[in-house]
Amino acid sequence: MFKSLAERIAYKNWKTATFLFALIGSVHFTAAFLKSLSLNLFGMLLYALLPLIFVKRKDWKEIRIKKPIFSTYILYGSLLVALFVVVSYILHFCIVDFSAANFMALMAKQQIGYGVITRFNEWQYFPVAALGFVALSPLTEEFFFRGLLLKSFENKLTVLRANLLQAFLFSFVHLAYFWLIEFNLEIVIPTFLGMPIGVLFGWTVQKTDSLISSIIIHGVHNFFTIFLVYALIIPVIG
C-alpha cells in the first residue's frame, strides 16, 4: 500500500485509495465533531490534492483527467440530475417536511446560520452561494471519487461493483457534511437514498472516459439543489 504512495501509482491499488479515503473521511468527521468549517474545507481540498500528488502527471489520463468521448452522455446526465433534485425535493417535503431528515432543510439552516441571510434578502447572496456549491464540490470531489477511487476499484472489481462502491463511500462521507450543520441520526436515511446520484456520476465517467463529464453534471446537480433551497425553503424557515 505505502509502496503505491511512494511510487505515485495510487490508482493501481484499491487498498491505497481506500486508505486515502479513510484519511480524508477522518478529517471531515473530525470537522463535524468540532463544528469546524475551516477543517471541513481543508478536507475538501484534499480530495483534489491527493490524486494530483499520488498520481504522476503522465498518468493523470489513467484517472480520466482528459477530454470526454461520447459527450452526449453529459446532456443525459444533466437532465437526469435535474429531475432527481426536483423529485427529491417533492418527496422530502411530502414525507418529512422541513425536519432534520431533509438534507435541503439542513442546507437552508446552514445558509441562514451565517447570520446575514434571511427570507427578505436571500437573493442578494444566492450568486455567491451558487458559485461556491457549483465550483468547490465538483472540482474537488470528482478528482477523488470518480477519478482515483473509482479507477482503483475498477482494477479489482467489475465496472458495476466498482461504481456502486465508490457511490456508497461518496454518500457515507456526506453524513459528516450534514452533521457539521446539525447532528441528527435522521439524516442517515435520506443521505443514502441519494446514493443513485453518485452512481450516475460514476456511470457518466465510465461512459465518457472523462472526469469533465461528472464535474459538469455534479455542478448542475448542486446548482439546482441550492436554487431550490433559496427559492422554496429559506423563504419558509428563514
PDB file of N, CA and C in Angstrom, residues 144-234:
ATOM      1  N   PHE A 144     -11.289  12.854  -6.750  1.00  0.00           N
ATOM      2  CA  PHE A 144     -11.030  11.724  -5.865  1.00  0.00           C
ATOM      3  C   PHE A 144     -11.992  10.562  -6.101  1.00  0.00           C
ATOM      4  N   PHE A 145     -13.299  10.816  -6.004  1.00  0.00           N
ATOM      5  CA  PHE A 145     -14.261   9.721  -6.046  1.00  0.00           C
ATOM      6  C   PHE A 145     -14.394   9.097  -7.433  1.00  0.00           C
ATOM      7  N   ARG A 146     -14.610   9.887  -8.457  1.00  0.00           N
ATOM      8  CA  ARG A 146     -14.765   9.344  -9.800  1.00  0.00           C
ATOM      9  C   ARG A 146     -13.442   9.271 -10.552  1.00  0.00           C
ATOM     10  N   GLY A 147     -12.371   9.793  -9.932  1.00  0.00           N
ATOM     11  CA  GLY A 147     -11.050   9.697 -10.517  1.00  0.00           C
ATOM     12  C   GLY A 147     -10.248   8.585  -9.877  1.00  0.00           C
ATOM     13  N   LEU A 148      -9.530   8.911  -8.828  1.00  0.00           N
ATOM     14  CA  LEU A 148      -8.647   7.956  -8.160  1.00  0.00           C
ATOM     15  C   LEU A 148      -9.383   6.746  -7.599  1.00  0.00           C
ATOM     16  N   LEU A 149     -10.447   6.981  -6.819  1.00  0.00           N
ATOM     17  CA  LEU A 149     -11.124   5.890  -6.121  1.00  0.00           C
ATOM     18  C   LEU A 149     -11.798   4.925  -7.102  1.00  0.00           C
ATOM     19  N   LEU A 150     -12.564   5.452  -8.037  1.00  0.00           N
ATOM     20  CA  LEU A 150     -13.270   4.603  -8.990  1.00  0.00           C
ATOM     21  C   LEU A 150     -12.297   3.772  -9.810  1.00  0.00           C
ATOM     22  N   LYS A 151     -11.227   4.396 -10.276  1.00  0.00           N
ATOM     23  CA  LYS A 151     -10.251   3.671 -11.094  1.00  0.00           C
ATOM     24  C   LYS A 151      -9.596   2.551 -10.295  1.00  0.00           C
ATOM     25  N   SER A 152      -9.262   2.807  -9.049  1.00  0.00           N
ATOM     26  CA  SER A 152      -8.630   1.776  -8.226  1.00  0.00           C
ATOM     27  C   SER A 152      -9.570   0.592  -8.004  1.00  0.00           C
ATOM     28  N   PHE A 153     -10.856   0.868  -7.806  1.00  0.00           N
ATOM     29  CA  PHE A 153     -11.829  -0.210  -7.615  1.00  0.00           C
ATOM     30  C   PHE A 153     -12.029  -1.005  -8.909  1.00  0.00           C
ATOM     31  N   GLU A 154     -11.975  -0.311 -10.046  1.00  0.00           N
ATOM     32  CA  GLU A 154     -12.142  -0.998 -11.335  1.00  0.00           C
ATOM     33  C   GLU A 154     -11.004  -1.984 -11.595  1.00  0.00           C
ATOM     34  N   ASN A 155      -9.840  -1.742 -10.992  1.00  0.00           N
ATOM     35  CA  ASN A 155      -8.719  -2.667 -11.153  1.00  0.00           C
ATOM     36  C   ASN A 155      -8.909  -3.947 -10.337  1.00  0.00           C
ATOM     37  N   LYS A 156      -9.886  -3.935  -9.421  1.00  0.00           N
ATOM     38  CA  LYS A 156     -10.133  -5.075  -8.549  1.00  0.00           C
ATOM     39  C   LYS A 156     -11.496  -5.711  -8.792  1.00  0.00           C
ATOM     40  N   LEU A 157     -12.507  -4.878  -9.104  1.00  0.00           N
ATOM     41  CA  LEU A 157     -13.888  -5.336  -9.201  1.00  0.00           C
ATOM     42  C   LEU A 157     -14.427  -5.156 -10.611  1.00  0.00           C
ATOM     43  N   THR A 158     -15.640  -5.626 -10.825  1.00  0.00           N
ATOM     44  CA  THR A 158     -16.315  -5.345 -12.082  1.00  0.00           C
ATOM     45  C   THR A 158     -16.640  -3.855 -12.159  1.00  0.00           C
ATOM     46  N   VAL A 159     -16.922  -3.386 -13.337  1.00  0.00           N
ATOM     47  CA  VAL A 159     -17.240  -1.972 -13.537  1.00  0.00           C
ATOM     48  C   VAL A 159     -18.437  -1.558 -12.683  1.00  0.00           C
ATOM     49  N   LEU A 160     -19.467  -2.389 -12.644  1.00  0.00           N
ATOM     50  CA  LEU A 160     -20.676  -2.065 -11.878  1.00  0.00           C
ATOM     51  C   LEU A 160     -20.389  -2.030 -10.382  1.00  0.00           C
ATOM     52  N   ARG A 161     -19.708  -3.042  -9.875  1.00  0.00           N
ATOM     53  CA  ARG A 161     -19.423  -3.089  -8.447  1.00  0.00           C
ATOM     54  C   ARG A 161     -18.505  -1.946  -8.022  1.00  0.00           C
ATOM     55  N   ALA A 162     -17.556  -1.625  -8.866  1.00  0.00           N
ATOM     56  CA  ALA A 162     -16.661  -0.502  -8.564  1.00  0.00           C
ATOM     57  C   ALA A 162     -17.446   0.797  -8.457  1.00  0.00           C
ATOM     58  N   ASN A 163     -18.400   0.984  -9.360  1.00  0.00           N
ATOM     59  CA  ASN A 163     -19.210   2.200  -9.350  1.00  0.00           C
ATOM     60  C   ASN A 163     -20.101   2.257  -8.116  1.00  0.00           C
ATOM     61  N   LEU A 164     -20.701   1.132  -7.762  1.00  0.00           N
ATOM     62  CA  LEU A 164     -21.571   1.085  -6.584  1.00  0.00           C
ATOM     63  C   LEU A 164     -20.785   1.359  -5.303  1.00  0.00           C
ATOM     64  N   LEU A 165     -19.571   0.832  -5.220  1.00  0.00           N
ATOM     65  CA  LEU A 165     -18.768   1.002  -4.007  1.00  0.00           C
ATOM     66  C   LEU A 165     -18.328   2.447  -3.829  1.00  0.00           C
ATOM     67  N   GLN A 166     -17.874   3.086  -4.914  1.00  0.00           N
ATOM     68  CA  GLN A 166     -17.469   4.490  -4.773  1.00  0.00           C
ATOM     69  C   GLN A 166     -18.669   5.369  -4.447  1.00  0.00           C
ATOM     70  N   ALA A 167     -19.842   5.032  -4.992  1.00  0.00           N
ATOM     71  CA  ALA A 167     -21.051   5.811  -4.712  1.00  0.00           C
ATOM     72  C   ALA A 167     -21.461   5.670  -3.250  1.00  0.00           C
ATOM     73  N   PHE A 168     -21.296   4.458  -2.700  1.00  0.00           N
ATOM     74  CA  PHE A 168     -21.607   4.234  -1.285  1.00  0.00           C
ATOM     75  C   PHE A 168     -20.698   5.074  -0.395  1.00  0.00           C
ATOM     76  N   LEU A 169     -19.405   5.073  -0.679  1.00  0.00           N
ATOM     77  CA  LEU A 169     -18.461   5.844   0.123  1.00  0.00           C
ATOM     78  C   LEU A 169     -18.706   7.345  -0.044  1.00  0.00           C
ATOM     79  N   PHE A 170     -19.098   7.745  -1.236  1.00  0.00           N
ATOM     80  CA  PHE A 170     -19.435   9.146  -1.506  1.00  0.00           C
ATOM     81  C   PHE A 170     -20.624   9.574  -0.653  1.00  0.00           C
ATOM     82  N   SER A 171     -21.634   8.715  -0.568  1.00  0.00           N
ATOM     83  CA  SER A 171     -22.804   9.019   0.264  1.00  0.00           C
ATOM     84  C   SER A 171     -22.423   9.027   1.741  1.00  0.00           C
ATOM     85  N   PHE A 172     -21.595   8.062   2.134  1.00  0.00           N
ATOM     86  CA  PHE A 172     -21.213   7.935   3.541  1.00  0.00           C
ATOM     87  C   PHE A 172     -20.540   9.203   4.060  1.00  0.00           C
ATOM     88  N   VAL A 173     -19.617   9.754   3.305  1.00  0.00           N
ATOM     89  CA  VAL A 173     -18.876  10.923   3.792  1.00  0.00           C
ATOM     90  C   VAL A 173     -19.781  12.152   3.864  1.00  0.00           C
ATOM     91  N   HIS A 174     -20.895  12.140   3.142  1.00  0.00           N
ATOM     92  CA  HIS A 174     -21.828  13.267   3.218  1.00  0.00           C
ATOM     93  C   HIS A 174     -22.507  13.361   4.585  1.00  0.00           C
ATOM     94  N   LEU A 175     -22.491  12.275   5.333  1.00  0.00           N
ATOM     95  CA  LEU A 175     -23.004  12.349   6.699  1.00  0.00           C
ATOM     96  C   LEU A 175     -22.226  13.387   7.501  1.00  0.00           C
ATOM     97  N   ALA A 176     -20.922  13.424   7.301  1.00  0.00           N
ATOM     98  CA  ALA A 176     -20.084  14.390   8.022  1.00  0.00           C
ATOM     99  C   ALA A 176     -20.440  15.811   7.610  1.00  0.00           C
ATOM    100  N   TYR A 177     -20.740  16.004   6.309  1.00  0.00           N
ATOM    101  CA  TYR A 177     -21.115  17.349   5.850  1.00  0.00           C
ATOM    102  C   TYR A 177     -22.370  17.831   6.573  1.00  0.00           C
ATOM    103  N   PHE A 178     -23.370  16.944   6.665  1.00  0.00           N
ATOM    104  CA  PHE A 178     -24.637  17.336   7.274  1.00  0.00           C
ATOM    105  C   PHE A 178     -24.529  17.427   8.787  1.00  0.00           C
ATOM    106  N   TRP A 179     -23.735  16.543   9.393  1.00  0.00           N
ATOM    107  CA  TRP A 179     -23.561  16.602  10.849  1.00  0.00           C
ATOM    108  C   TRP A 179     -22.745  17.819  11.262  1.00  0.00           C
ATOM    109  N   LEU A 180     -22.023  18.398  10.330  1.00  0.00           N
ATOM    110  CA  LEU A 180     -21.341  19.656  10.607  1.00  0.00           C
ATOM    111  C   LEU A 180     -22.366  20.750  10.888  1.00  0.00           C
ATOM    112  N   ILE A 181     -23.512  20.643  10.239  1.00  0.00           N
ATOM    113  CA  ILE A 181     -24.586  21.620  10.426  1.00  0.00           C
ATOM    114  C   ILE A 181     -25.404  21.289  11.664  1.00  0.00           C
ATOM    115  N   GLU A 182     -25.818  20.021  11.752  1.00  0.00           N
ATOM    116  CA  GLU A 182     -26.645  19.580  12.876  1.00  0.00           C
ATOM    117  C   GLU A 182     -26.523  18.073  13.026  1.00  0.00           C
ATOM    118  N   PHE A 183     -26.155  17.609  14.219  1.00  0.00           N
ATOM    119  CA  PHE A 183     -26.036  16.170  14.430  1.00  0.00           C
ATOM    120  C   PHE A 183     -27.416  15.585  14.670  1.00  0.00           C
ATOM    121  N   ASN A 184     -27.837  14.751  13.748  1.00  0.00           N
ATOM    122  CA  ASN A 184     -29.143  14.111  13.865  1.00  0.00           C
ATOM    123  C   ASN A 184     -29.112  12.811  13.064  1.00  0.00           C
ATOM    124  N   LEU A 185     -29.416  11.716  13.698  1.00  0.00           N
ATOM    125  CA  LEU A 185     -29.366  10.419  13.030  1.00  0.00           C
ATOM    126  C   LEU A 185     -30.425  10.280  11.942  1.00  0.00           C
ATOM    127  N   GLU A 186     -31.425  11.161  11.955  1.00  0.00           N
ATOM    128  CA  GLU A 186     -32.477  11.083  10.940  1.00  0.00           C
ATOM    129  C   GLU A 186     -31.924  11.292   9.535  1.00  0.00           C
ATOM    130  N   ILE A 187     -30.806  11.984   9.428  1.00  0.00           N
ATOM    131  CA  ILE A 187     -30.277  12.320   8.108  1.00  0.00           C
ATOM    132  C   ILE A 187     -29.615  11.116   7.450  1.00  0.00           C
ATOM    133  N   VAL A 188     -29.409  10.013   8.205  1.00  0.00           N
ATOM    134  CA  VAL A 188     -28.741   8.838   7.642  1.00  0.00           C
ATOM    135  C   VAL A 188     -29.520   8.272   6.458  1.00  0.00           C
ATOM    136  N   ILE A 189     -30.839   8.125   6.620  1.00  0.00           N
ATOM    137  CA  ILE A 189     -31.651   7.508   5.572  1.00  0.00           C
ATOM    138  C   ILE A 189     -31.661   8.339   4.285  1.00  0.00           C
ATOM    139  N   PRO A 190     -32.029   9.619   4.324  1.00  0.00           N
ATOM    140  CA  PRO A 190     -32.021  10.385   3.072  1.00  0.00           C
ATOM    141  C   PRO A 190     -30.636  10.532   2.466  1.00  0.00           C
ATOM    142  N   THR A 191     -29.591  10.477   3.303  1.00  0.00           N
ATOM    143  CA  THR A 191     -28.232  10.561   2.764  1.00  0.00           C
ATOM    144  C   THR A 191     -27.950   9.378   1.846  1.00  0.00           C
ATOM    145  N   PHE A 192     -28.290   8.177   2.298  1.00  0.00           N
ATOM    146  CA  PHE A 192     -28.016   7.001   1.474  1.00  0.00           C
ATOM    147  C   PHE A 192     -29.050   6.807   0.368  1.00  0.00           C
ATOM    148  N   LEU A 193     -30.221   7.434   0.512  1.00  0.00           N
ATOM    149  CA  LEU A 193     -31.175   7.422  -0.602  1.00  0.00           C
ATOM    150  C   LEU A 193     -30.651   8.273  -1.756  1.00  0.00           C
ATOM    151  N   GLY A 194     -29.689   9.137  -1.453  1.00  0.00           N
ATOM    152  CA  GLY A 194     -29.057   9.942  -2.502  1.00  0.00           C
ATOM    153  C   GLY A 194     -27.929   9.229  -3.214  1.00  0.00           C
ATOM    154  N   MET A 195     -27.681   7.970  -2.855  1.00  0.00           N
ATOM    155  CA  MET A 195     -26.605   7.197  -3.470  1.00  0.00           C
ATOM    156  C   MET A 195     -26.727   7.084  -4.994  1.00  0.00           C
ATOM    157  N   PRO A 196     -27.947   7.029  -5.570  1.00  0.00           N
ATOM    158  CA  PRO A 196     -28.040   6.977  -7.041  1.00  0.00           C
ATOM    159  C   PRO A 196     -27.333   8.135  -7.751  1.00  0.00           C
ATOM    160  N   ILE A 197     -27.219   9.282  -7.076  1.00  0.00           N
ATOM    161  CA  ILE A 197     -26.510  10.407  -7.694  1.00  0.00           C
ATOM    162  C   ILE A 197     -25.036  10.054  -7.895  1.00  0.00           C
ATOM    163  N   GLY A 198     -24.416   9.458  -6.876  1.00  0.00           N
ATOM    164  CA  GLY A 198     -23.027   9.033  -7.010  1.00  0.00           C
ATOM    165  C   GLY A 198     -22.857   7.977  -8.085  1.00  0.00           C
ATOM    166  N   VAL A 199     -23.846   7.079  -8.191  1.00  0.00           N
ATOM    167  CA  VAL A 199     -23.823   6.053  -9.238  1.00  0.00           C
ATOM    168  C   VAL A 199     -23.910   6.710 -10.610  1.00  0.00           C
ATOM    169  N   LEU A 200     -24.782   7.698 -10.735  1.00  0.00           N
ATOM    170  CA  LEU A 200     -24.945   8.401 -12.013  1.00  0.00           C
ATOM    171  C   LEU A 200     -23.658   9.135 -12.404  1.00  0.00           C
ATOM    172  N   PHE A 201     -23.025   9.788 -11.435  1.00  0.00           N
ATOM    173  CA  PHE A 201     -21.759  10.465 -11.724  1.00  0.00           C
ATOM    174  C   PHE A 201     -20.724   9.453 -12.233  1.00  0.00           C
ATOM    175  N   GLY A 202     -20.625   8.317 -11.533  1.00  0.00           N
ATOM    176  CA  GLY A 202     -19.652   7.304 -11.931  1.00  0.00           C
ATOM    177  C   GLY A 202     -19.972   6.692 -13.279  1.00  0.00           C
ATOM    178  N   TRP A 203     -21.250   6.433 -13.527  1.00  0.00           N
ATOM    179  CA  TRP A 203     -21.677   5.869 -14.808  1.00  0.00           C
ATOM    180  C   TRP A 203     -21.325   6.795 -15.965  1.00  0.00           C
ATOM    181  N   THR A 204     -21.525   8.080 -15.762  1.00  0.00           N
ATOM    182  CA  THR A 204     -21.219   9.048 -16.807  1.00  0.00           C
ATOM    183  C   THR A 204     -19.721   9.080 -17.106  1.00  0.00           C
ATOM    184  N   VAL A 205     -18.921   9.011 -16.056  1.00  0.00           N
ATOM    185  CA  VAL A 205     -17.468   8.989 -16.246  1.00  0.00           C
ATOM    186  C   VAL A 205     -17.054   7.726 -17.000  1.00  0.00           C
ATOM    187  N   GLN A 206     -17.638   6.596 -16.647  1.00  0.00           N
ATOM    188  CA  GLN A 206     -17.299   5.349 -17.330  1.00  0.00           C
ATOM    189  C   GLN A 206     -17.703   5.381 -18.799  1.00  0.00           C
ATOM    190  N   LYS A 207     -18.813   6.041 -19.097  1.00  0.00           N
ATOM    191  CA  LYS A 207     -19.278   6.114 -20.485  1.00  0.00           C
ATOM    192  C   LYS A 207     -18.466   7.105 -21.316  1.00  0.00           C
ATOM    193  N   THR A 208     -18.040   8.207 -20.707  1.00  0.00           N
ATOM    194  CA  THR A 208     -17.326   9.252 -21.452  1.00  0.00           C
ATOM    195  C   THR A 208     -15.819   9.166 -21.269  1.00  0.00           C
ATOM    196  N   ASP A 209     -15.380   8.345 -20.316  1.00  0.00           N
ATOM    197  CA  ASP A 209     -13.956   8.183 -20.010  1.00  0.00           C
ATOM    198  C   ASP A 209     -13.304   9.509 -19.642  1.00  0.00           C
ATOM    199  N   SER A 210     -14.048  10.343 -18.908  1.00  0.00           N
ATOM    200  CA  SER A 210     -13.525  11.663 -18.554  1.00  0.00           C
ATOM    201  C   SER A 210     -14.190  12.206 -17.297  1.00  0.00           C
ATOM    202  N   LEU A 211     -13.370  12.820 -16.435  1.00  0.00           N
ATOM    203  CA  LEU A 211     -13.901  13.470 -15.242  1.00  0.00           C
ATOM    204  C   LEU A 211     -14.636  14.759 -15.571  1.00  0.00           C
ATOM    205  N   ILE A 212     -14.364  15.318 -16.725  1.00  0.00           N
ATOM    206  CA  ILE A 212     -15.026  16.570 -17.103  1.00  0.00           C
ATOM    207  C   ILE A 212     -16.536  16.388 -17.107  1.00  0.00           C
ATOM    208  N   SER A 213     -16.994  15.231 -17.554  1.00  0.00           N
ATOM    209  CA  SER A 213     -18.438  14.981 -17.619  1.00  0.00           C
ATOM    210  C   SER A 213     -19.070  14.996 -16.232  1.00  0.00           C
ATOM    211  N   SER A 214     -18.444  14.320 -15.265  1.00  0.00           N
ATOM    212  CA  SER A 214     -19.037  14.286 -13.928  1.00  0.00           C
ATOM    213  C   SER A 214     -18.887  15.625 -13.216  1.00  0.00           C
ATOM    214  N   ILE A 215     -17.849  16.375 -13.517  1.00  0.00           N
ATOM    215  CA  ILE A 215     -17.704  17.709 -12.937  1.00  0.00           C
ATOM    216  C   ILE A 215     -18.858  18.601 -13.384  1.00  0.00           C
ATOM    217  N   ILE A 216     -19.184  18.528 -14.672  1.00  0.00           N
ATOM    218  CA  ILE A 216     -20.292  19.332 -15.212  1.00  0.00           C
ATOM    219  C   ILE A 216     -21.620  18.898 -14.597  1.00  0.00           C
ATOM    220  N   ILE A 217     -21.869  17.596 -14.580  1.00  0.00           N
ATOM    221  CA  ILE A 217     -23.144  17.090 -14.062  1.00  0.00           C
ATOM    222  C   ILE A 217     -23.267  17.338 -12.569  1.00  0.00           C
ATOM    223  N   HIS A 218     -22.169  17.188 -11.845  1.00  0.00           N
ATOM    224  CA  HIS A 218     -22.160  17.484 -10.408  1.00  0.00           C
ATOM    225  C   HIS A 218     -22.494  18.955 -10.182  1.00  0.00           C
ATOM    226  N   GLY A 219     -21.948  19.824 -11.028  1.00  0.00           N
ATOM    227  CA  GLY A 219     -22.251  21.252 -10.925  1.00  0.00           C
ATOM    228  C   GLY A 219     -23.719  21.545 -11.169  1.00  0.00           C
ATOM    229  N   VAL A 220     -24.289  20.865 -12.166  1.00  0.00           N
ATOM    230  CA  VAL A 220     -25.723  21.032 -12.464  1.00  0.00           C
ATOM    231  C   VAL A 220     -26.559  20.594 -11.268  1.00  0.00           C
ATOM    232  N   HIS A 221     -26.216  19.460 -10.691  1.00  0.00           N
ATOM    233  CA  HIS A 221     -26.935  18.951  -9.514  1.00  0.00           C
ATOM    234  C   HIS A 221     -26.885  19.954  -8.371  1.00  0.00           C
ATOM    235  N   ASN A 222     -25.702  20.452  -8.068  1.00  0.00           N
ATOM    236  CA  ASN A 222     -25.557  21.375  -6.941  1.00  0.00           C
ATOM    237  C   ASN A 222     -26.254  22.698  -7.191  1.00  0.00           C
ATOM    238  N   PHE A 223     -26.255  23.150  -8.448  1.00  0.00           N
ATOM    239  CA  PHE A 223     -26.933  24.413  -8.759  1.00  0.00           C
ATOM    240  C   PHE A 223     -28.435  24.290  -8.525  1.00  0.00           C
ATOM    241  N   PHE A 224     -29.046  23.236  -9.048  1.00  0.00           N
ATOM    242  CA  PHE A 224     -30.483  23.066  -8.865  1.00  0.00           C
ATOM    243  C   PHE A 224     -30.838  22.883  -7.391  1.00  0.00           C
ATOM    244  N   THR A 225     -29.967  22.192  -6.659  1.00  0.00           N
ATOM    245  CA  THR A 225     -30.228  21.977  -5.235  1.00  0.00           C
ATOM    246  C   THR A 225     -30.210  23.295  -4.470  1.00  0.00           C
ATOM    247  N   ILE A 226     -29.163  24.083  -4.654  1.00  0.00           N
ATOM    248  CA  ILE A 226     -29.058  25.339  -3.901  1.00  0.00           C
ATOM    249  C   ILE A 226     -30.112  26.332  -4.380  1.00  0.00           C
ATOM    250  N   PHE A 227     -30.519  26.237  -5.646  1.00  0.00           N
ATOM    251  CA  PHE A 227     -31.585  27.109  -6.148  1.00  0.00           C
ATOM    252  C   PHE A 227     -32.898  26.814  -5.422  1.00  0.00           C
ATOM    253  N   LEU A 228     -33.236  25.535  -5.262  1.00  0.00           N
ATOM    254  CA  LEU A 228     -34.470  25.173  -4.557  1.00  0.00           C
ATOM    255  C   LEU A 228     -34.395  25.570  -3.087  1.00  0.00           C
ATOM    256  N   VAL A 229     -33.211  25.458  -2.505  1.00  0.00           N
ATOM    257  CA  VAL A 229     -33.033  25.863  -1.107  1.00  0.00           C
ATOM    258  C   VAL A 229     -33.349  27.346  -0.948  1.00  0.00           C
ATOM    259  N   TYR A 230     -32.830  28.159  -1.851  1.00  0.00           N
ATOM    260  CA  TYR A 230     -33.043  29.610  -1.758  1.00  0.00           C
ATOM    261  C   TYR A 230     -34.447  30.011  -2.196  1.00  0.00           C
ATOM    262  N   ALA A 231     -34.991  29.302  -3.169  1.00  0.00           N
ATOM    263  CA  ALA A 231     -36.297  29.694  -3.706  1.00  0.00           C
ATOM    264  C   ALA A 231     -37.471  29.203  -2.865  1.00  0.00           C
ATOM    265  N   LEU A 232     -37.343  28.006  -2.273  1.00  0.00           N
ATOM    266  CA  LEU A 232     -38.506  27.383  -1.644  1.00  0.00           C
ATOM    267  C   LEU A 232     -38.375  27.086  -0.159  1.00  0.00           C
ATOM    268  N   ILE A 233     -37.155  27.032   0.368  1.00  0.00           N
ATOM    269  CA  ILE A 233     -37.004  26.655   1.779  1.00  0.00           C
ATOM    270  C   ILE A 233     -36.632  27.834   2.668  1.00  0.00           C
ATOM    271  N   ILE A 234     -35.648  28.595   2.262  1.00  0.00           N
ATOM    272  CA  ILE A 234     -35.271  29.765   3.088  1.00  0.00           C
ATOM    273  C   ILE A 234     -36.432  30.738   3.268  1.00  0.00           C
TER     274      ILE A 234
END
